[in-house]
Amino acid sequence: YNTKFQANDMAGALAIAQRARDLDPDNPVITAALTIAQNKRNLAEYNQVKNSRNELHRVALNDVDYQPG
């Protein structure tokens, strides 16, 4: 889990944490690791969407401002 998490491989870290939770569902450390990996994955997805939206707005506004000729 730690190796995957530090390498920013959230899919791998989540898979390992979910398997660990299946083995020991009452372990709070495993639950915390799973929650942290999910939150980091969600934050990365949010940032990707935000950056895409900002780029779209930048391009659209530049197109409006640019008057060829």
mmCIF file of C-alpha atoms in Angstrom:
data_model
loop_
_atom_site.group_PDB
_atom_site.id
_atom_site.type_symbol
_atom_site.label_atom_id
_atom_site.label_comp_id
_atom_site.label_asym_id
_atom_site.label_seq_id
_atom_site.Cartn_x
_atom_site.Cartn_y
_atom_site.Cartn_z
ATOM 1 C CA TYR A 1 0.000 0.000 0.000
ATOM 2 C CA ASN A 2 2.656 2.529 1.020
ATOM 3 C CA THR A 3 4.706 1.961 -2.120
ATOM 4 C CA LYS A 4 1.658 2.389 -4.370
ATOM 5 C CA PHE A 5 0.468 5.425 -2.414
ATOM 6 C CA GLN A 6 3.861 7.158 -2.546
ATOM 7 C CA ALA A 7 4.112 6.408 -6.267
ATOM 8 C CA ASN A 8 0.728 8.138 -6.648
ATOM 9 C CA ASP A 9 -0.869 4.897 -7.898
ATOM 10 C CA MET A 10 -4.217 5.358 -6.186
ATOM 11 C CA ALA A 11 -5.919 2.521 -8.063
ATOM 12 C CA GLY A 12 -3.291 0.087 -6.796
ATOM 13 C CA ALA A 13 -3.330 1.518 -3.278
ATOM 14 C CA LEU A 14 -7.126 1.303 -3.155
ATOM 15 C CA ALA A 15 -7.097 -2.304 -4.374
ATOM 16 C CA ILE A 16 -4.608 -3.299 -1.686
ATOM 17 C CA ALA A 17 -6.490 -1.414 1.031
ATOM 18 C CA GLN A 18 -9.787 -3.025 -0.009
ATOM 19 C CA ARG A 19 -8.234 -6.500 0.110
ATOM 20 C CA ALA A 20 -6.792 -5.715 3.536
ATOM 21 C CA ARG A 21 -10.201 -4.519 4.728
ATOM 22 C CA ASP A 22 -11.760 -7.755 3.470
ATOM 23 C CA LEU A 23 -9.280 -9.662 5.631
ATOM 24 C CA ASP A 24 -9.709 -7.455 8.713
ATOM 25 C CA PRO A 25 -12.834 -5.271 8.459
ATOM 26 C CA ASP A 26 -12.598 -4.014 12.064
ATOM 27 C CA ASN A 27 -9.067 -2.590 11.779
ATOM 28 C CA PRO A 28 -9.281 1.221 11.984
ATOM 29 C CA VAL A 29 -5.833 1.699 10.408
ATOM 30 C CA ILE A 30 -6.954 -0.112 7.266
ATOM 31 C CA THR A 31 -10.171 1.900 7.174
ATOM 32 C CA ALA A 32 -8.171 5.126 7.500
ATOM 33 C CA ALA A 33 -5.765 4.070 4.731
ATOM 34 C CA LEU A 34 -8.694 3.271 2.459
ATOM 35 C CA THR A 35 -10.364 6.610 3.182
ATOM 36 C CA ILE A 36 -7.150 8.573 2.616
ATOM 37 C CA ALA A 37 -6.507 6.841 -0.723
ATOM 38 C CA GLN A 38 -10.107 7.491 -1.823
ATOM 39 C CA ASN A 39 -9.850 11.154 -0.856
ATOM 40 C CA LYS A 40 -6.541 11.577 -2.684
ATOM 41 C CA ARG A 41 -8.001 9.924 -5.803
ATOM 42 C CA ASN A 42 -11.077 12.168 -5.632
ATOM 43 C CA LEU A 43 -8.926 15.281 -5.179
ATOM 44 C CA ALA A 44 -6.784 14.368 -8.193
ATOM 45 C CA GLU A 45 -9.924 13.853 -10.281
ATOM 46 C CA TYR A 46 -11.342 17.191 -9.114
ATOM 47 C CA ASN A 47 -8.104 19.012 -9.960
ATOM 48 C CA GLN A 48 -8.026 17.436 -13.411
ATOM 49 C CA VAL A 49 -11.607 18.563 -14.114
ATOM 50 C CA LYS A 50 -10.879 22.042 -12.738
ATOM 51 C CA ASN A 51 -7.770 22.423 -14.899
ATOM 52 C CA SER A 52 -9.659 21.239 -17.984
ATOM 53 C CA ARG A 53 -12.450 23.724 -17.301
ATOM 54 C CA ASN A 54 -9.946 26.564 -16.797
ATOM 55 C CA GLU A 55 -8.208 25.689 -20.070
ATOM 56 C CA LEU A 56 -11.558 25.615 -21.878
ATOM 57 C CA HIS A 57 -12.428 29.055 -20.528
ATOM 58 C CA ARG A 58 -9.003 30.430 -21.441
ATOM 59 C CA VAL A 59 -9.282 29.196 -25.016
ATOM 60 C CA ALA A 60 -12.861 30.456 -25.361
ATOM 61 C CA LEU A 61 -12.006 33.896 -24.016
ATOM 62 C CA ASN A 62 -8.929 34.151 -26.222
ATOM 63 C CA ASP A 63 -11.053 33.259 -29.250
ATOM 64 C CA VAL A 64 -13.481 36.050 -28.382
ATOM 65 C CA ASP A 65 -10.701 38.600 -27.932
ATOM 66 C CA TYR A 66 -8.833 37.625 -31.091
ATOM 67 C CA GLN A 67 -10.077 39.404 -34.180
ATOM 68 C CA PRO A 68 -8.094 38.324 -37.261
ATOM 69 C CA GLY A 69 -7.363 40.891 -39.913
#
